[in-house]
Amino acid sequence: MATNVSKFTTAQIAGLTTAQIAALSTTAIASLNTSQISQGLTSTQLKALTTKQISSLGTQAIAALTSVQLAFIETTDLNALTSRQVSALTTTQISGTFTTLQVGGLTTAQISALTSRTLSMLTTSQISQGLNSTQLQALTTIQIGNLTTQAIAALTTTQLSAGLTTTQLQTLTSKQLVALTTTQISGLSSVAIPALTSKQISSLSTQAIAALTTAQLAQLETT
């Protein structure tokens, strides 16, 4: 069956019913080429795929999915993607395509698997409204260091204080720290402030220093 399906034209693939799509074996799904995936599968057919079928797609097939197709993949199906499949997602596929709900539905393993370039292409809405504290803590220091200044500025005070670990905070570059708003600075927790290194503190702008609360200033004196 897998061999036969792999020879189907894109028109034949598109003509399959949802029941037929759902009945295909994982081997048959894995045999589909990139053209059959991107030009053949309809949004309705994609929604009919089971989590096992989704997880059987190769990395080339994942990379071939169009932005429109990705938008129709359920969150539960996205969770079935392996780290290898997630790393195959392109910046175009994720940026502006994934809804905040889809971003928020990614597992910590999937978040860690995102390339730094892909992560840097997330929109401010995807960052501030999609990522939760647990996902943020799953980011590697390399991923944190590659976040754009726009992404840093988009983080909520809750994400900065409850989401980032002390190790992650210490990874922030001078350029990233300068991007923090006064609201973000004044919202840093009693755990976050002492975590800043002397180099990071010296890079804070005068506006940022002015935004510190008296309690935060007292903590800086002890760092």
CSV table of C-alpha atoms in Angstrom, one decimal:
chain,number,residue,atom,x,y,z
A,1,MET,CA,0.0,0.0,0.0
A,2,ALA,CA,2.8,2.4,0.8
A,3,THR,CA,4.4,1.9,-2.6
A,4,ASN,CA,1.1,2.5,-4.3
A,5,VAL,CA,0.4,5.7,-2.4
A,6,SER,CA,3.9,7.1,-3.1
A,7,LYS,CA,3.0,6.9,-6.8
A,8,PHE,CA,-0.2,8.9,-6.5
A,9,THR,CA,-0.3,12.3,-8.2
A,10,THR,CA,-1.0,15.4,-6.0
A,11,ALA,CA,-4.5,15.5,-7.5
A,12,GLN,CA,-5.1,11.8,-6.4
A,13,ILE,CA,-3.8,12.6,-3.0
A,14,ALA,CA,-6.1,15.6,-2.7
A,15,GLY,CA,-9.0,13.4,-3.8
A,16,LEU,CA,-8.7,11.0,-0.9
A,17,THR,CA,-11.5,11.2,1.7
A,18,THR,CA,-10.7,11.9,5.3
A,19,ALA,CA,-11.6,8.3,6.1
A,20,GLN,CA,-9.2,7.1,3.6
A,21,ILE,CA,-6.4,9.4,4.9
A,22,ALA,CA,-7.0,8.3,8.5
A,23,ALA,CA,-6.9,4.6,7.4
A,24,LEU,CA,-3.4,5.0,5.8
A,25,SER,CA,-0.6,3.2,7.6
A,26,THR,CA,2.2,5.2,9.1
A,27,THR,CA,4.5,3.6,6.5
A,28,ALA,CA,2.2,4.9,3.7
A,29,ILE,CA,2.2,8.4,5.2
A,30,ALA,CA,6.0,8.3,5.6
A,31,SER,CA,6.4,7.4,1.9
A,32,LEU,CA,4.7,10.6,0.7
A,33,ASN,CA,7.1,13.0,-1.1
A,34,THR,CA,7.4,16.7,-0.5
A,35,SER,CA,5.2,17.6,-3.5
A,36,GLN,CA,2.4,15.2,-2.3
A,37,ILE,CA,2.6,16.8,1.1
A,38,SER,CA,2.7,20.5,0.2
A,39,GLN,CA,0.5,20.3,-3.0
A,40,GLY,CA,-1.7,17.3,-2.3
A,41,LEU,CA,-2.8,17.3,1.3
A,42,THR,CA,-5.7,19.6,2.0
A,43,SER,CA,-6.3,21.3,5.4
A,44,THR,CA,-9.3,18.9,6.0
A,45,GLN,CA,-7.1,15.9,5.3
A,46,LEU,CA,-4.4,17.2,7.6
A,47,LYS,CA,-6.9,17.5,10.4
A,48,ALA,CA,-7.9,13.9,9.8
A,49,LEU,CA,-4.3,12.6,10.4
A,50,THR,CA,-3.7,10.8,13.7
A,51,THR,CA,-0.9,11.7,16.0
A,52,LYS,CA,0.9,8.5,15.0
A,53,GLN,CA,0.6,9.5,11.3
A,54,ILE,CA,1.9,13.0,12.1
A,55,SER,CA,4.9,11.6,14.0
A,56,SER,CA,5.7,9.3,11.1
A,57,LEU,CA,6.4,12.2,8.7
A,58,GLY,CA,10.0,12.6,7.8
A,59,THR,CA,11.9,15.9,8.3
A,60,GLN,CA,11.7,16.8,4.6
A,61,ALA,CA,8.0,16.3,4.7
A,62,ILE,CA,7.7,18.5,7.8
A,63,ALA,CA,9.8,21.2,6.1
A,64,ALA,CA,7.5,20.9,3.0
A,65,LEU,CA,4.3,21.8,4.9
A,66,THR,CA,3.0,25.2,3.9
A,67,SER,CA,2.1,27.9,6.4
A,68,VAL,CA,-1.6,27.4,5.6
A,69,GLN,CA,-1.3,23.6,6.2
A,70,LEU,CA,0.5,24.1,9.5
A,71,ALA,CA,-2.2,26.4,10.8
A,72,PHE,CA,-4.6,23.5,10.6
A,73,ILE,CA,-2.6,21.0,12.6
A,74,GLU,CA,-4.1,20.5,16.0
A,75,THR,CA,-2.1,21.3,19.1
A,76,THR,CA,-2.3,17.6,20.2
A,77,ASP,CA,-0.8,16.6,16.9
A,78,LEU,CA,2.0,19.2,17.2
A,79,ASN,CA,2.8,17.6,20.5
A,80,ALA,CA,3.4,14.4,18.7
A,81,LEU,CA,6.3,15.8,16.7
A,82,THR,CA,9.7,14.6,17.7
A,83,SER,CA,12.6,16.9,18.5
A,84,ARG,CA,14.1,16.0,15.1
A,85,GLN,CA,10.9,17.0,13.3
A,86,VAL,CA,10.6,20.3,15.3
A,87,SER,CA,14.2,21.2,14.4
A,88,ALA,CA,13.2,20.7,10.7
A,89,LEU,CA,10.6,23.5,10.9
A,90,THR,CA,11.7,26.5,9.0
A,91,THR,CA,11.7,30.1,10.2
A,92,THR,CA,8.9,30.9,7.6
A,93,GLN,CA,6.8,28.1,8.9
A,94,ILE,CA,6.9,29.2,12.5
A,95,SER,CA,7.1,33.0,12.3
A,96,GLY,CA,3.6,34.5,12.0
A,97,THR,CA,2.1,31.0,11.2
A,98,PHE,CA,1.9,29.3,14.5
A,99,THR,CA,-0.9,30.7,16.6
A,100,THR,CA,-0.1,31.7,20.2
A,101,LEU,CA,-2.1,28.6,21.2
A,102,GLN,CA,0.1,26.4,19.0
A,103,VAL,CA,3.3,28.0,20.5
A,104,GLY,CA,2.0,27.5,24.0
A,105,GLY,CA,1.2,23.9,23.2
A,106,LEU,CA,4.8,22.9,22.4
A,107,THR,CA,6.4,20.7,24.9
A,108,THR,CA,9.6,21.7,26.7
A,109,ALA,CA,11.5,19.1,24.6
A,110,GLN,CA,10.2,20.6,21.4
A,111,ILE,CA,11.1,24.1,22.6
A,112,SER,CA,14.6,23.0,23.3
A,113,ALA,CA,14.8,21.5,19.9
A,114,LEU,CA,14.1,24.8,18.1
A,115,THR,CA,17.1,26.2,16.3
A,116,SER,CA,18.3,29.6,17.6
A,117,ARG,CA,17.4,31.1,14.2
A,118,THR,CA,13.9,29.8,14.2
A,119,LEU,CA,13.4,30.9,17.8
A,120,SER,CA,14.6,34.4,17.0
A,121,MET,CA,11.9,34.6,14.3
A,122,LEU,CA,9.0,34.3,16.7
A,123,THR,CA,6.8,37.4,16.7
A,124,THR,CA,6.4,39.5,19.8
A,125,SER,CA,2.8,38.2,20.1
A,126,GLN,CA,4.1,34.6,20.0
A,127,ILE,CA,6.7,35.4,22.6
A,128,SER,CA,4.5,37.4,25.1
A,129,GLN,CA,1.2,35.5,24.6
A,130,GLY,CA,2.4,32.1,23.6
A,131,LEU,CA,5.4,31.0,25.7
A,132,ASN,CA,4.7,30.1,29.2
A,133,SER,CA,7.1,30.0,32.2
A,134,THR,CA,7.9,26.3,31.9
A,135,GLN,CA,8.7,26.7,28.2
A,136,LEU,CA,11.0,29.6,28.9
A,137,GLN,CA,12.9,27.7,31.5
A,138,ALA,CA,13.5,24.9,28.9
A,139,LEU,CA,15.4,27.3,26.6
A,140,THR,CA,19.1,26.7,26.5
A,141,THR,CA,21.5,29.5,27.3
A,142,ILE,CA,22.5,29.6,23.6
A,143,GLN,CA,18.8,30.1,22.7
A,144,ILE,CA,18.5,32.8,25.2
A,145,GLY,CA,21.6,34.6,24.0
A,146,ASN,CA,20.2,34.6,20.4
A,147,LEU,CA,16.8,36.1,21.3
A,148,THR,CA,16.4,39.4,19.5
A,149,THR,CA,16.1,42.7,21.4
A,150,GLN,CA,12.5,42.9,20.1
A,151,ALA,CA,11.8,39.4,21.7
A,152,ILE,CA,13.4,40.5,24.9
A,153,ALA,CA,11.3,43.7,25.0
A,154,ALA,CA,8.2,41.6,24.4
A,155,LEU,CA,8.6,39.4,27.5
A,156,THR,CA,6.1,40.2,30.3
A,157,THR,CA,7.3,40.9,33.8
A,158,THR,CA,5.9,37.5,34.8
A,159,GLN,CA,7.9,35.8,32.1
A,160,LEU,CA,11.1,37.6,33.2
A,161,SER,CA,10.8,36.9,36.9
A,162,ALA,CA,9.0,33.6,37.0
A,163,GLY,CA,10.0,32.2,33.6
A,164,LEU,CA,13.8,32.7,33.3
A,165,THR,CA,16.1,31.0,35.7
A,166,THR,CA,19.1,32.8,37.3
A,167,THR,CA,21.4,31.1,34.9
A,168,GLN,CA,19.4,32.3,31.9
A,169,LEU,CA,19.2,35.8,33.3
A,170,GLN,CA,23.0,35.9,33.5
A,171,THR,CA,23.2,34.9,29.9
A,172,LEU,CA,21.5,38.1,28.7
A,173,THR,CA,23.9,40.3,26.8
A,174,SER,CA,24.4,44.0,27.4
A,175,LYS,CA,22.4,44.7,24.2
A,176,GLN,CA,19.5,42.6,25.4
A,177,LEU,CA,19.5,44.2,28.8
A,178,VAL,CA,19.4,47.7,27.2
A,179,ALA,CA,16.2,46.5,25.4
A,180,LEU,CA,14.4,45.9,28.6
A,181,THR,CA,11.7,48.5,29.3
A,182,THR,CA,11.4,50.4,32.6
A,183,THR,CA,8.3,48.3,33.4
A,184,GLN,CA,10.3,45.1,32.9
A,185,ILE,CA,13.1,46.4,35.1
A,186,SER,CA,10.9,47.5,37.9
A,187,GLY,CA,9.1,44.2,37.7
A,188,LEU,CA,12.2,42.0,38.2
A,189,SER,CA,11.8,39.8,41.3
A,190,SER,CA,13.9,39.6,44.4
A,191,VAL,CA,15.5,36.5,42.9
A,192,ALA,CA,16.2,38.0,39.5
A,193,ILE,CA,17.9,41.2,40.7
A,194,PRO,CA,20.7,39.5,42.8
A,195,ALA,CA,21.3,37.1,39.8
A,196,LEU,CA,22.5,40.0,37.6
A,197,THR,CA,26.3,40.1,37.2
A,198,SER,CA,28.3,43.3,37.8
A,199,LYS,CA,28.9,43.5,34.1
A,200,GLN,CA,25.1,43.4,33.4
A,201,ILE,CA,24.4,46.0,36.1
A,202,SER,CA,26.9,48.4,34.6
A,203,SER,CA,25.2,48.0,31.2
A,204,LEU,CA,21.8,49.2,32.5
A,205,SER,CA,20.8,52.6,31.2
A,206,THR,CA,20.1,55.6,33.4
A,207,GLN,CA,16.4,55.1,32.7
A,208,ALA,CA,16.6,51.5,33.9
A,209,ILE,CA,18.4,52.5,37.1
A,210,ALA,CA,15.8,55.2,37.7
A,211,ALA,CA,13.1,52.6,37.3
A,212,LEU,CA,14.4,50.4,40.1
A,213,THR,CA,12.4,50.3,43.3
A,214,THR,CA,14.1,51.0,46.6
A,215,ALA,CA,13.9,47.3,47.5
A,216,GLN,CA,15.6,46.4,44.2
A,217,LEU,CA,18.3,49.0,44.9
A,218,ALA,CA,18.9,47.5,48.3
A,219,GLN,CA,19.4,44.1,46.7
A,220,LEU,CA,21.9,45.5,44.2
A,221,GLU,CA,24.0,46.7,47.1
A,222,THR,CA,24.4,43.1,48.2
A,223,THR,CA,25.3,41.7,44.8
